[in-house]
CHARMM-style PDB file with segment names, atoms N, HN, CA, C and O in Angstrom:
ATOM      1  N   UNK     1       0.850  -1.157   0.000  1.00  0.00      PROA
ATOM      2  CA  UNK     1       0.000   0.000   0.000  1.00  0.00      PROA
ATOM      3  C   UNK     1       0.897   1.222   0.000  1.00  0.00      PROA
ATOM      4  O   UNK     1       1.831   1.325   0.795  1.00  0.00      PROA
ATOM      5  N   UNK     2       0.580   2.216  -0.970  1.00  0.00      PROA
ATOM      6  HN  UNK     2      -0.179   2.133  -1.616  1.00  0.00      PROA
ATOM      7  CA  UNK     2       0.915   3.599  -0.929  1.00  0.00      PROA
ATOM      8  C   UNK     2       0.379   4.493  -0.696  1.00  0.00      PROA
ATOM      9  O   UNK     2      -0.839   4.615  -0.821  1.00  0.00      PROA
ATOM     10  N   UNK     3       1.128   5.329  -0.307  1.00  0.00      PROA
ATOM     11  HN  UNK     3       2.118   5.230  -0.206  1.00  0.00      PROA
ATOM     12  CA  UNK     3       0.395   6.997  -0.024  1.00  0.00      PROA
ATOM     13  C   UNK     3       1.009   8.056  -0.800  1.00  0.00      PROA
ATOM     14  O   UNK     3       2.105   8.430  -0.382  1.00  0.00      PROA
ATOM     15  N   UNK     4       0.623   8.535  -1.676  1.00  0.00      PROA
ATOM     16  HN  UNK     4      -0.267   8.231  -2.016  1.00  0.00      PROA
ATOM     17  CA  UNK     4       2.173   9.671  -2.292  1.00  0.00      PROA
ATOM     18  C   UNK     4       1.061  10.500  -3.325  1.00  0.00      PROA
ATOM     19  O   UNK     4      -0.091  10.354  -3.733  1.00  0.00      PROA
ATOM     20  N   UNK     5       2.185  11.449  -3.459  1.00  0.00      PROA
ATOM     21  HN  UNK     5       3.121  11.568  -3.128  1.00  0.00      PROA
ATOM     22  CA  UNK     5       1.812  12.573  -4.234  1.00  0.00      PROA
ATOM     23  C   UNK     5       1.414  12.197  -5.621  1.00  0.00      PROA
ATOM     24  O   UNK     5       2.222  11.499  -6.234  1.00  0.00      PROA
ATOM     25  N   UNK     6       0.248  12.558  -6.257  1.00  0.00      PROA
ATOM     26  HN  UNK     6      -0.408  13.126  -5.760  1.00  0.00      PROA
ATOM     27  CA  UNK     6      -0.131  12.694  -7.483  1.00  0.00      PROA
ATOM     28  C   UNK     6       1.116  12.872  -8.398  1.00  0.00      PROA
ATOM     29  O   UNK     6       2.021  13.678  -8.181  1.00  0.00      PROA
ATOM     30  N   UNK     7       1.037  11.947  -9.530  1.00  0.00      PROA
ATOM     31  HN  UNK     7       0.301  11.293  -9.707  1.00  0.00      PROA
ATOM     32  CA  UNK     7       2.792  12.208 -10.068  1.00  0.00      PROA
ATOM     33  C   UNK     7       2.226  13.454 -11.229  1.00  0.00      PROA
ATOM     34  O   UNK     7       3.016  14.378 -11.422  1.00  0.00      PROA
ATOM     35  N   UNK     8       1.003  13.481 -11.921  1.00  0.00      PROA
ATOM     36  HN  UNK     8       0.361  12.731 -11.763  1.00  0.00      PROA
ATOM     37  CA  UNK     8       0.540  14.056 -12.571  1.00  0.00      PROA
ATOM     38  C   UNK     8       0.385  15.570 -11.900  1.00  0.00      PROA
ATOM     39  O   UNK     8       0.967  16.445 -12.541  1.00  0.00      PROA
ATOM     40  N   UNK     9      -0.083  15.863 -11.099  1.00  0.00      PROA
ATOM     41  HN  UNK     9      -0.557  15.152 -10.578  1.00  0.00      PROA
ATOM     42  CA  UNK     9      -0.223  16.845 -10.617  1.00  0.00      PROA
ATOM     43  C   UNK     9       1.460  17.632 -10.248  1.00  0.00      PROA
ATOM     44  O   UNK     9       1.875  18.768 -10.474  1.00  0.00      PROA
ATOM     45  N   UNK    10       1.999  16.629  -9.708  1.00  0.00      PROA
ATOM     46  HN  UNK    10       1.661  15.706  -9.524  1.00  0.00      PROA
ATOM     47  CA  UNK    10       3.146  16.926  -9.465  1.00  0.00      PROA
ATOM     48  C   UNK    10       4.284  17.422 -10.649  1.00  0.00      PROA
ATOM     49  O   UNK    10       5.302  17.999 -10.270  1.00  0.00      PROA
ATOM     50  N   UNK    11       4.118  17.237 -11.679  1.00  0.00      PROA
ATOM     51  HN  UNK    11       3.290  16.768 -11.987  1.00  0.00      PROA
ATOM     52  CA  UNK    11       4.754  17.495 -13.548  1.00  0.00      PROA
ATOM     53  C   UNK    11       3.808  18.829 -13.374  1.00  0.00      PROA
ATOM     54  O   UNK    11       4.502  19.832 -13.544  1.00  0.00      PROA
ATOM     55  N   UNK    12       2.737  19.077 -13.151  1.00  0.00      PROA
ATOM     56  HN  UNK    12       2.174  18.262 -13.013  1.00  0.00      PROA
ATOM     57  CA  UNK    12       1.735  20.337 -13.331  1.00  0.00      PROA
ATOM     58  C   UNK    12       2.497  21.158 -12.853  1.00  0.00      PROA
ATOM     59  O   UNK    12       2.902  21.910 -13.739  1.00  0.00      PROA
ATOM     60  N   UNK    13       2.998  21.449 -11.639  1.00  0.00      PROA
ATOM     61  HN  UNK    13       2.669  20.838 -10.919  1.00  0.00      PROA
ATOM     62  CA  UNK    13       3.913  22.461 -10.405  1.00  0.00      PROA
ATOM     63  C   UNK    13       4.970  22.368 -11.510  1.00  0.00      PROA
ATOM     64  O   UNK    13       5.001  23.226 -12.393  1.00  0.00      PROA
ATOM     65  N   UNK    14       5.793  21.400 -11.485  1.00  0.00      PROA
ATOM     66  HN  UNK    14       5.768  20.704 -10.768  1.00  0.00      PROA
ATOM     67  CA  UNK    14       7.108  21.641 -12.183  1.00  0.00      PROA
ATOM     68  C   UNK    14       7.019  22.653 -13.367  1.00  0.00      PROA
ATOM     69  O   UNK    14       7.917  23.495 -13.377  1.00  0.00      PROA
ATOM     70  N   UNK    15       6.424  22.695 -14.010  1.00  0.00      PROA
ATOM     71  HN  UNK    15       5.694  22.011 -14.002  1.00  0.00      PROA
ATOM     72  CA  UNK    15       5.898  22.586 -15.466  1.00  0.00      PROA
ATOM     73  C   UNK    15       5.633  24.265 -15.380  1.00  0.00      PROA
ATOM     74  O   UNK    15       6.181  25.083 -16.120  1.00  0.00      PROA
ATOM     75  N   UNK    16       4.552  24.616 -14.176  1.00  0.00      PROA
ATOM     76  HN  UNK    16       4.107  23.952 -13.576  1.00  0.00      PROA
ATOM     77  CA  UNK    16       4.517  26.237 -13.565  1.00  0.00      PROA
ATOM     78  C   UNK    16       5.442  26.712 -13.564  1.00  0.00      PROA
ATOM     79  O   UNK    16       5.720  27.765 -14.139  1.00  0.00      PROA
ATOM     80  N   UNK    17       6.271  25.913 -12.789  1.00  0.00      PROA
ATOM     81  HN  UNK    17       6.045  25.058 -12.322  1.00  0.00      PROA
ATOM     82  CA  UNK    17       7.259  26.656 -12.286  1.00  0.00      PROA
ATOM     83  C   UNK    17       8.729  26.991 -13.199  1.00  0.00      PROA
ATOM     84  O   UNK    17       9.539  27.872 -12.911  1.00  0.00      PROA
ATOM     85  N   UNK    18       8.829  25.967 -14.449  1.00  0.00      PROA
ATOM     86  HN  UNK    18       8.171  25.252 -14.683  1.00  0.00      PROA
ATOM     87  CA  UNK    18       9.596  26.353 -15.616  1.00  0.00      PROA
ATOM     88  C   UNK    18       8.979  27.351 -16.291  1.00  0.00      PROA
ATOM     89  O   UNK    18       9.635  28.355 -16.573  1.00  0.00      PROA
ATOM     90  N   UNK    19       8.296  27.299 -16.478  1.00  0.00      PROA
ATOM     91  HN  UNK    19       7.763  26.484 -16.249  1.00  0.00      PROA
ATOM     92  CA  UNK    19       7.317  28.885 -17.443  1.00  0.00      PROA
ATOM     93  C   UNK    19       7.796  29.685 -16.962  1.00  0.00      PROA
ATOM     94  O   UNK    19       8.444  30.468 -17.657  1.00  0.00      PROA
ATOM     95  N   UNK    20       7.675  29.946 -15.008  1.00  0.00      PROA
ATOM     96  HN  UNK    20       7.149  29.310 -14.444  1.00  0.00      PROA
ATOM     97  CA  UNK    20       7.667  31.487 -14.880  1.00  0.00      PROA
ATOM     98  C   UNK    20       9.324  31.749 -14.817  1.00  0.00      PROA
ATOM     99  O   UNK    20       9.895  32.821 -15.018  1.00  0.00      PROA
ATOM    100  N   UNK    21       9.871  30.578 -14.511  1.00  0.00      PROA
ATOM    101  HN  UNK    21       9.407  29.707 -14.348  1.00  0.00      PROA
ATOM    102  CA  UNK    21      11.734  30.537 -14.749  1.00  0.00      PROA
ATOM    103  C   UNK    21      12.029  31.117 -16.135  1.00  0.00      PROA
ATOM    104  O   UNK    21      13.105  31.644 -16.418  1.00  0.00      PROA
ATOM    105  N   UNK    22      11.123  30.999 -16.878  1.00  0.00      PROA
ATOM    106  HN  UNK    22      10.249  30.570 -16.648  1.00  0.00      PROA
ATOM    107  CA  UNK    22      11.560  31.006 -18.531  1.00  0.00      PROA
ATOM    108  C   UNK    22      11.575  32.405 -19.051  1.00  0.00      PROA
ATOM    109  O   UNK    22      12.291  33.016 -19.845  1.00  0.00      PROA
ATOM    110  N   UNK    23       9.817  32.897 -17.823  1.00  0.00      PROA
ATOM    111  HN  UNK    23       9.236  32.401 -17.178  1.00  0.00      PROA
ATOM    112  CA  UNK    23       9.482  34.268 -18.257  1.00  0.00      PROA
ATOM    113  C   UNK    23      10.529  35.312 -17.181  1.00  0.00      PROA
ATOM    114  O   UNK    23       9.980  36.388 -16.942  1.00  0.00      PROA
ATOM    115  N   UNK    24      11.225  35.228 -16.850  1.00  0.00      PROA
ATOM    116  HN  UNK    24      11.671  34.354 -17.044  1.00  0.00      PROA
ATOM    117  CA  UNK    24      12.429  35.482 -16.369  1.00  0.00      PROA
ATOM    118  C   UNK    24      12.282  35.550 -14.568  1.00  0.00      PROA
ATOM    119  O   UNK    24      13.051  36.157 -13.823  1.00  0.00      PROA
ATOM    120  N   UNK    25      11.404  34.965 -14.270  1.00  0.00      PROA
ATOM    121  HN  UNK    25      10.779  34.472 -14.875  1.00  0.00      PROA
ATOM    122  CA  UNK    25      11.558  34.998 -12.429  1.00  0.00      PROA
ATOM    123  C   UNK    25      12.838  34.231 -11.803  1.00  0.00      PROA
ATOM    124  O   UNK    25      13.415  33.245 -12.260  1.00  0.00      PROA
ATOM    125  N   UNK    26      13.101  34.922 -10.694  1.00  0.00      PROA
ATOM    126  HN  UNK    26      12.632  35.723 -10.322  1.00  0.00      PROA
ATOM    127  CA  UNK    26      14.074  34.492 -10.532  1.00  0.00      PROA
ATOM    128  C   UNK    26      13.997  32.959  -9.667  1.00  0.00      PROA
ATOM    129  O   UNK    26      12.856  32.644  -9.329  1.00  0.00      PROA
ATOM    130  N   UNK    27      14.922  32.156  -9.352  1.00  0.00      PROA
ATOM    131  HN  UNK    27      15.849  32.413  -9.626  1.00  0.00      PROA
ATOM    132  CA  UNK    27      13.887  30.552  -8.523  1.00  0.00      PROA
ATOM    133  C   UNK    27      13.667  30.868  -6.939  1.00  0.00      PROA
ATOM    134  O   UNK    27      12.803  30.292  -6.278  1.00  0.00      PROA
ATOM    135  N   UNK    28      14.492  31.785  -6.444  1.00  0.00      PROA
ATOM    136  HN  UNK    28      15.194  32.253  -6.981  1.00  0.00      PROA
ATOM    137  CA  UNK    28      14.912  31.651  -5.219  1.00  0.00      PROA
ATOM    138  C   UNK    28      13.634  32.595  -5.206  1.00  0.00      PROA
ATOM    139  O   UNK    28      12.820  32.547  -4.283  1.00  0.00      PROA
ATOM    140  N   UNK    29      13.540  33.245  -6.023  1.00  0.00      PROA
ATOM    141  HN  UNK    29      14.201  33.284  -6.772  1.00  0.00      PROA
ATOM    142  CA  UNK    29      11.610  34.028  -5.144  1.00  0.00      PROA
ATOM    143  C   UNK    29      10.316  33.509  -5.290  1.00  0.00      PROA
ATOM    144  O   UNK    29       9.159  33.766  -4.956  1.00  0.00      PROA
ATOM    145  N   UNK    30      10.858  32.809  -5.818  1.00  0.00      PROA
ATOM    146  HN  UNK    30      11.798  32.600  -6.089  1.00  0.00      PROA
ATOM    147  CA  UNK    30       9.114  31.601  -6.728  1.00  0.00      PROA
ATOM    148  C   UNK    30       8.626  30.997  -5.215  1.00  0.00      PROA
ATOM    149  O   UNK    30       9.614  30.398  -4.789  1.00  0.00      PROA
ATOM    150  N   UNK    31       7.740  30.917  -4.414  1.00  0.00      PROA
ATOM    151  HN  UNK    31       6.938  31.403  -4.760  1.00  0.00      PROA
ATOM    152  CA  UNK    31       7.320  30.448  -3.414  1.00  0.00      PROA
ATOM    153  C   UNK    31       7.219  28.908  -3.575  1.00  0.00      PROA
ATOM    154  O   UNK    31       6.644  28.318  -4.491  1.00  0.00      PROA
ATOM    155  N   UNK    32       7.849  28.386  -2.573  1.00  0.00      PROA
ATOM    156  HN  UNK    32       8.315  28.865  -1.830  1.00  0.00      PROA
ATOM    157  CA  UNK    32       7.734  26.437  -2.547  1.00  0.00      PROA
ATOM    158  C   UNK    32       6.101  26.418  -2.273  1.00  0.00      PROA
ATOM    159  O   UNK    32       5.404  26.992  -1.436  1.00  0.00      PROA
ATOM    160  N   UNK    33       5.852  25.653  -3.173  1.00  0.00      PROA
ATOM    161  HN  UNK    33       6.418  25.186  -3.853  1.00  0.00      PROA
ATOM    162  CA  UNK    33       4.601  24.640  -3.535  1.00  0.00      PROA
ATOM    163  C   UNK    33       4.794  23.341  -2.752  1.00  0.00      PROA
ATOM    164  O   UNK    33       5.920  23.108  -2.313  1.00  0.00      PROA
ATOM    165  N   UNK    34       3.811  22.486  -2.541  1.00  0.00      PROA
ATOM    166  HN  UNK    34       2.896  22.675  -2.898  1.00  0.00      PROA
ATOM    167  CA  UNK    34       3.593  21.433  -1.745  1.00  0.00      PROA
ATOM    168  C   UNK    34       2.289  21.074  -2.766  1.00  0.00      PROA
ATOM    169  O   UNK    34       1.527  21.795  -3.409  1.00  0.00      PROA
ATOM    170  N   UNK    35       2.416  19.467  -2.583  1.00  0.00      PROA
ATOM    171  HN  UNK    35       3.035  18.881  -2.060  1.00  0.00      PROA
ATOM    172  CA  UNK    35       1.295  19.015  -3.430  1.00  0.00      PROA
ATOM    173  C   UNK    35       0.078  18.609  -2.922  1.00  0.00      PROA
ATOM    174  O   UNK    35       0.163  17.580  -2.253  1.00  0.00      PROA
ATOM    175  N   UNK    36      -1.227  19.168  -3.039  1.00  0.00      PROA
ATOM    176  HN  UNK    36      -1.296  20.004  -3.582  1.00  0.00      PROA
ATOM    177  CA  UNK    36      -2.291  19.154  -2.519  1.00  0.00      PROA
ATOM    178  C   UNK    36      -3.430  17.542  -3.050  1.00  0.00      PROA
ATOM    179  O   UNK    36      -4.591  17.374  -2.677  1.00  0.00      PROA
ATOM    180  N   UNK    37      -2.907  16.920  -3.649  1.00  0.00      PROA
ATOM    181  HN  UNK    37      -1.963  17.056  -3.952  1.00  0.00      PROA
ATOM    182  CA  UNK    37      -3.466  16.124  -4.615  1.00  0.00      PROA
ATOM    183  C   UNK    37      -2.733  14.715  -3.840  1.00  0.00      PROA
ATOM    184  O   UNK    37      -1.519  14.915  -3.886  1.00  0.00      PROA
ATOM    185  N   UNK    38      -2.958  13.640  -3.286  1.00  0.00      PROA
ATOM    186  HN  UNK    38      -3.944  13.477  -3.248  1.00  0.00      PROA
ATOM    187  CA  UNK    38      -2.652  12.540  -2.796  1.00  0.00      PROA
ATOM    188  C   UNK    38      -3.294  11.564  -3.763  1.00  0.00      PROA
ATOM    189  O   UNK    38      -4.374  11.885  -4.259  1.00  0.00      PROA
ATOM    190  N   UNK    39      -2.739  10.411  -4.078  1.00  0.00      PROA
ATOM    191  HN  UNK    39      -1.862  10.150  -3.675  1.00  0.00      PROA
ATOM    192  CA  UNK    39      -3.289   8.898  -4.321  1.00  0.00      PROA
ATOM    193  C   UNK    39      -2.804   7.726  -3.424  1.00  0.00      PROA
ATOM    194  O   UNK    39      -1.749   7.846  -2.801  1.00  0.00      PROA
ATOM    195  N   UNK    40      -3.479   6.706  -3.351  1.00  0.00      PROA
ATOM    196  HN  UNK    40      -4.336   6.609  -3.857  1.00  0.00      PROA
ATOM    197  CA  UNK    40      -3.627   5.884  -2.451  1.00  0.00      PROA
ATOM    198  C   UNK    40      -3.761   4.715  -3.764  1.00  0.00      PROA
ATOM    199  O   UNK    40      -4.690   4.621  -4.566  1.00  0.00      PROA
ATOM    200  N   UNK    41      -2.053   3.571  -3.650  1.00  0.00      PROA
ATOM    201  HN  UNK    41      -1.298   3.647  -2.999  1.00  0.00      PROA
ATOM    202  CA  UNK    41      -2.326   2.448  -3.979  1.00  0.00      PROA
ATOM    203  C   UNK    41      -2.698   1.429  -3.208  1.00  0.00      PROA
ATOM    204  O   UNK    41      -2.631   1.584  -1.989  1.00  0.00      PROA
ATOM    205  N   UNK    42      -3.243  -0.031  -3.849  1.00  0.00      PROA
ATOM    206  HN  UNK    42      -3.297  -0.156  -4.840  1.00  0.00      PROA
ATOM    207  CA  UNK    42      -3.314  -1.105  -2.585  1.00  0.00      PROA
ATOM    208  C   UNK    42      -2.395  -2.122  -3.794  1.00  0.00      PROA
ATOM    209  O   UNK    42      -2.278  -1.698  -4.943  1.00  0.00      PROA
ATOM    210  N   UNK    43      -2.008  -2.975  -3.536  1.00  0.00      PROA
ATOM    211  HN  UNK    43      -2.103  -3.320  -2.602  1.00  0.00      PROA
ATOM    212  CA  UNK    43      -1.345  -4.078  -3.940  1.00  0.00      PROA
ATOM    213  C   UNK    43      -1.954  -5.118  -3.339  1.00  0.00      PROA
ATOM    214  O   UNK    43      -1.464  -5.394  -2.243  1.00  0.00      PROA
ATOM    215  N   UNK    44      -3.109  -5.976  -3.784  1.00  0.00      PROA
ATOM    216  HN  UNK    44      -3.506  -5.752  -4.674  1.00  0.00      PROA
ATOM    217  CA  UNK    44      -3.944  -6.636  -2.947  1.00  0.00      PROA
ATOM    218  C   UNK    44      -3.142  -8.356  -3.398  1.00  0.00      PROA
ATOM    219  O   UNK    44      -3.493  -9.421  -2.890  1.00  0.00      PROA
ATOM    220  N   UNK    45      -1.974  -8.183  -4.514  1.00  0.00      PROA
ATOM    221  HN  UNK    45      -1.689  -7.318  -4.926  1.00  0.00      PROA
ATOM    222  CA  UNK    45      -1.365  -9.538  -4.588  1.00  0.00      PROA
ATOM    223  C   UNK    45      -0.587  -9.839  -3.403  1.00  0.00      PROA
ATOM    224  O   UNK    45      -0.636 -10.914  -2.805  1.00  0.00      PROA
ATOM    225  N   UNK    46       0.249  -8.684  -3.038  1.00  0.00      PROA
ATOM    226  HN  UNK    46       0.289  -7.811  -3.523  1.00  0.00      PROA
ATOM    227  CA  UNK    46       1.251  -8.718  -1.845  1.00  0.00      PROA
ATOM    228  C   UNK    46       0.539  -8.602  -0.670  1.00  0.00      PROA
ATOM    229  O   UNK    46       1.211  -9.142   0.209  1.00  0.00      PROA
ATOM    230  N   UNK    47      -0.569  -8.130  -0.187  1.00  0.00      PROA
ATOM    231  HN  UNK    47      -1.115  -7.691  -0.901  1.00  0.00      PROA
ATOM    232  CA  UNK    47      -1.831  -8.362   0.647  1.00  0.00      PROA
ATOM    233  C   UNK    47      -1.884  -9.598   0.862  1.00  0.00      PROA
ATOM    234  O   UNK    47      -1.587  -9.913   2.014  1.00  0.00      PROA
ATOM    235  N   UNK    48      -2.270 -10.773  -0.120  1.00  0.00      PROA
ATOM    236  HN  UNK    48      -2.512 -10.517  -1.056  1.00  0.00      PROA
ATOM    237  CA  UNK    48      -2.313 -11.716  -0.244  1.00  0.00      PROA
ATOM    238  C   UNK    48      -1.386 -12.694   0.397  1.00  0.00      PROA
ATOM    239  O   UNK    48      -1.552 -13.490   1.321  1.00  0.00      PROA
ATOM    240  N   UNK    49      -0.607 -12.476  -0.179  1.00  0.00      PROA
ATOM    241  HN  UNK    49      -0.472 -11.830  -0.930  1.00  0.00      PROA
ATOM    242  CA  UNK    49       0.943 -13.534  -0.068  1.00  0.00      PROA
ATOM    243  C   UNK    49       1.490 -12.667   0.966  1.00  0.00      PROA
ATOM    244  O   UNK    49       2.713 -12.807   0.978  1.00  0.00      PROA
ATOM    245  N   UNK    50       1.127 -11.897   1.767  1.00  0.00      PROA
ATOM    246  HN  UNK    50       0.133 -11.783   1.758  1.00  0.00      PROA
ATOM    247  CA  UNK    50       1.497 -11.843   3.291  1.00  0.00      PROA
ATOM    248  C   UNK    50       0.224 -11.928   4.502  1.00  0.00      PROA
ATOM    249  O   UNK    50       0.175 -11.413   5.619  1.00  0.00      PROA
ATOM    250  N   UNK    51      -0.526 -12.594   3.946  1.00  0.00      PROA
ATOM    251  HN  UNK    51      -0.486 -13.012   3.038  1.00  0.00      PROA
ATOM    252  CA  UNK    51      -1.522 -12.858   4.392  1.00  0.00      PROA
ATOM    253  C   UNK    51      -2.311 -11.515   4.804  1.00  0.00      PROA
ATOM    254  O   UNK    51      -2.848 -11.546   5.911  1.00  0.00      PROA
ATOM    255  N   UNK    52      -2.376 -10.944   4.434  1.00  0.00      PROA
ATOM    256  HN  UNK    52      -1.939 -10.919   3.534  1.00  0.00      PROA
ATOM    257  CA  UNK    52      -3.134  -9.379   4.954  1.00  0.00      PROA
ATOM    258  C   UNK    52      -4.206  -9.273   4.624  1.00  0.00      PROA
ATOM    259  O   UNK    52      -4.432  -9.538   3.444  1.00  0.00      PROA
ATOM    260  N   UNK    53      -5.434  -8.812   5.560  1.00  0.00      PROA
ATOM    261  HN  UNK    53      -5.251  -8.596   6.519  1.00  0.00      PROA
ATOM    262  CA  UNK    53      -7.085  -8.677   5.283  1.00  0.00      PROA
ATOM    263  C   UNK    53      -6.897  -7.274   4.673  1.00  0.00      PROA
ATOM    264  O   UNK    53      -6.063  -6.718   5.389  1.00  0.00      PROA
ATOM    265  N   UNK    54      -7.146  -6.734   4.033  1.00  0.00      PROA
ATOM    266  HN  UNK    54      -7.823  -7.185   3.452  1.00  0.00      PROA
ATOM    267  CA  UNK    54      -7.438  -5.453   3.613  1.00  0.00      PROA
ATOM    268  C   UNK    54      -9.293  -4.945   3.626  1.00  0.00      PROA
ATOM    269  O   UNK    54      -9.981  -5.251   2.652  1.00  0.00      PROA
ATOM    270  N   UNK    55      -9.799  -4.317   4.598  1.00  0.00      PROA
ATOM    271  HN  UNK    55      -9.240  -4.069   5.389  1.00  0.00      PROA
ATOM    272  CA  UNK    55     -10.753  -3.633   4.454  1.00  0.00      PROA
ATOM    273  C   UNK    55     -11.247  -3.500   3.387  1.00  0.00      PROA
ATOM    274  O   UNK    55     -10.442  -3.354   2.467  1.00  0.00      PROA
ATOM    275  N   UNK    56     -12.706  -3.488   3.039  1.00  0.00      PROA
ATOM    276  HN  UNK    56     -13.359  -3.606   3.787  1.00  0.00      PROA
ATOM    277  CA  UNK    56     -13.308  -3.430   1.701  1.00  0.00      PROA
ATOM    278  C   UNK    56     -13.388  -1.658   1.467  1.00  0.00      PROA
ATOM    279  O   UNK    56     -13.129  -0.991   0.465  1.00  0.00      PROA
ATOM    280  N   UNK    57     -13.965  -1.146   3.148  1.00  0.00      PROA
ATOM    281  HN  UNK    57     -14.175  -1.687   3.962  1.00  0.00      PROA
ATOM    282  CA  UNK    57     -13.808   0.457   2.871  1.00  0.00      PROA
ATOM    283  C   UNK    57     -12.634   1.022   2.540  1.00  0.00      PROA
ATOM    284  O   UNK    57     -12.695   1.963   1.750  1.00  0.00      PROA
ATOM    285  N   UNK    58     -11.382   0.628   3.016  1.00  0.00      PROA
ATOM    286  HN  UNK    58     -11.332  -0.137   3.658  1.00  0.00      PROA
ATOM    287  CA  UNK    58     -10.486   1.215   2.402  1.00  0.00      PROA
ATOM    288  C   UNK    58      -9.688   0.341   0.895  1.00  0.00      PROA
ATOM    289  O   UNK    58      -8.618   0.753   0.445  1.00  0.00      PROA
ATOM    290  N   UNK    59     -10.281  -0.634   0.403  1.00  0.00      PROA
ATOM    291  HN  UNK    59     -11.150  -0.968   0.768  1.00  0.00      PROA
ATOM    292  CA  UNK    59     -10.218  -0.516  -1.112  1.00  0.00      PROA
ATOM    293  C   UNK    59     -11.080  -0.005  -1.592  1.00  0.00      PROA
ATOM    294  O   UNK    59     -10.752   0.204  -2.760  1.00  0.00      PROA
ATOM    295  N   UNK    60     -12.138   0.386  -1.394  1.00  0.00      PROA
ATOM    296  HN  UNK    60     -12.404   0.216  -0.445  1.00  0.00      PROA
ATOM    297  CA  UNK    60     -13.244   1.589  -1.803  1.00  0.00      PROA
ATOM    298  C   UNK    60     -12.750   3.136  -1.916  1.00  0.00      PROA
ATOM    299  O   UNK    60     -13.134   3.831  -2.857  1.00  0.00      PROA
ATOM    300  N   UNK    61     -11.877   3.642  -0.908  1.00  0.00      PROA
ATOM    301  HN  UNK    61     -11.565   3.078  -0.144  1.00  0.00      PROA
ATOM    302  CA  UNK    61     -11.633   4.709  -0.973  1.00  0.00      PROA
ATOM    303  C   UNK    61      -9.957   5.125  -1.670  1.00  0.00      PROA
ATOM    304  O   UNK    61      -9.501   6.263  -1.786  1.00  0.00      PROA
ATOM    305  N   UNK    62      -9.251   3.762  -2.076  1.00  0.00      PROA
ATOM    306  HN  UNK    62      -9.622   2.839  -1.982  1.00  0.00      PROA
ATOM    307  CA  UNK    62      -7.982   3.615  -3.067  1.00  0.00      PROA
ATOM    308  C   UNK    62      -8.301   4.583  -4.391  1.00  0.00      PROA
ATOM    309  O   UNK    62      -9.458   4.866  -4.702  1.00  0.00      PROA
ATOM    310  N   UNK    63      -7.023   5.100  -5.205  1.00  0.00      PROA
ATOM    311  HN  UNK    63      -6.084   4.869  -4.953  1.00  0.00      PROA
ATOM    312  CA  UNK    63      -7.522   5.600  -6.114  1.00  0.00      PROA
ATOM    313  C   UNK    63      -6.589   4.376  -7.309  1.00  0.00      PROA
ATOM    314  O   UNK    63      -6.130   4.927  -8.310  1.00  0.00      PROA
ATOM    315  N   UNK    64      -6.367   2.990  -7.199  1.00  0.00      PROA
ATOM    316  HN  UNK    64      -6.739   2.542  -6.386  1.00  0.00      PROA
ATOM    317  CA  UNK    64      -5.711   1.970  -7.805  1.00  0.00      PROA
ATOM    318  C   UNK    64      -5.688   1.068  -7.169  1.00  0.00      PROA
ATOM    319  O   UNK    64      -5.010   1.026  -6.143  1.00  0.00      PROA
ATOM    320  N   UNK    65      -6.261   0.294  -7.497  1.00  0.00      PROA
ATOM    321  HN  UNK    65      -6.813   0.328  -8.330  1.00  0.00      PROA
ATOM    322  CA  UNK    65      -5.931  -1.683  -6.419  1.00  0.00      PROA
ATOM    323  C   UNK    65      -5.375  -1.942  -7.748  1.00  0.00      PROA
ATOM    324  O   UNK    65      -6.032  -1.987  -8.789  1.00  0.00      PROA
ATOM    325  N   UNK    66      -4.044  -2.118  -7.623  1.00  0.00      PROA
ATOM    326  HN  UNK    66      -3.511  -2.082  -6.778  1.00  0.00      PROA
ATOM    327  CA  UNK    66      -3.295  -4.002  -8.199  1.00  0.00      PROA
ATOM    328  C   UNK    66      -3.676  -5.267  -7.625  1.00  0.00      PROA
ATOM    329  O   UNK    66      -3.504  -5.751  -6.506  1.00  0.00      PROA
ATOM    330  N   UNK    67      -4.158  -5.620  -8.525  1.00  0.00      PROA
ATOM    331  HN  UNK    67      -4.297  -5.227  -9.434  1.00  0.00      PROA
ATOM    332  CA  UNK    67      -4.610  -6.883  -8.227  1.00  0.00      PROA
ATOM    333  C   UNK    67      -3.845  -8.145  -8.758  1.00  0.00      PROA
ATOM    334  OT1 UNK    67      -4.254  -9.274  -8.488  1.00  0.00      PROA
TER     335      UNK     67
END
């Protein structure tokens, strides 16, 4: 099971933040961003083969089960 930052969202910030580098800001004044956007994997094979019950509510609220 994971917890981590949206990788998509996370290329979005970068991606901001080269533009305004480009349009000549300088980096050290660009304010640090933090990513507001979380996903939640389950790996319900490795669940498995370590014998682990996994909750049905929290594979309900996953945004990916490997199965």
């Amino acid at each position: 099971m994971g917890y981590a930052t949206d990788r998509v969202d996370m290329c979005r910030h970068v991606g901001a933040y080269t533009g305004q580098i480009l349009k000549g800001a300088k980096p050290a004044d660009l304010p640090v961003v933090q990513s507001t956007k979380f996903e939640l994997v389950i790996n319900m094979q490795t669940a498995r083969a370590l014998g682990l019950e996994v909750p049905s509510t929290l594979i309900a609220r996953a945004d990916e089960v490997i199965e």
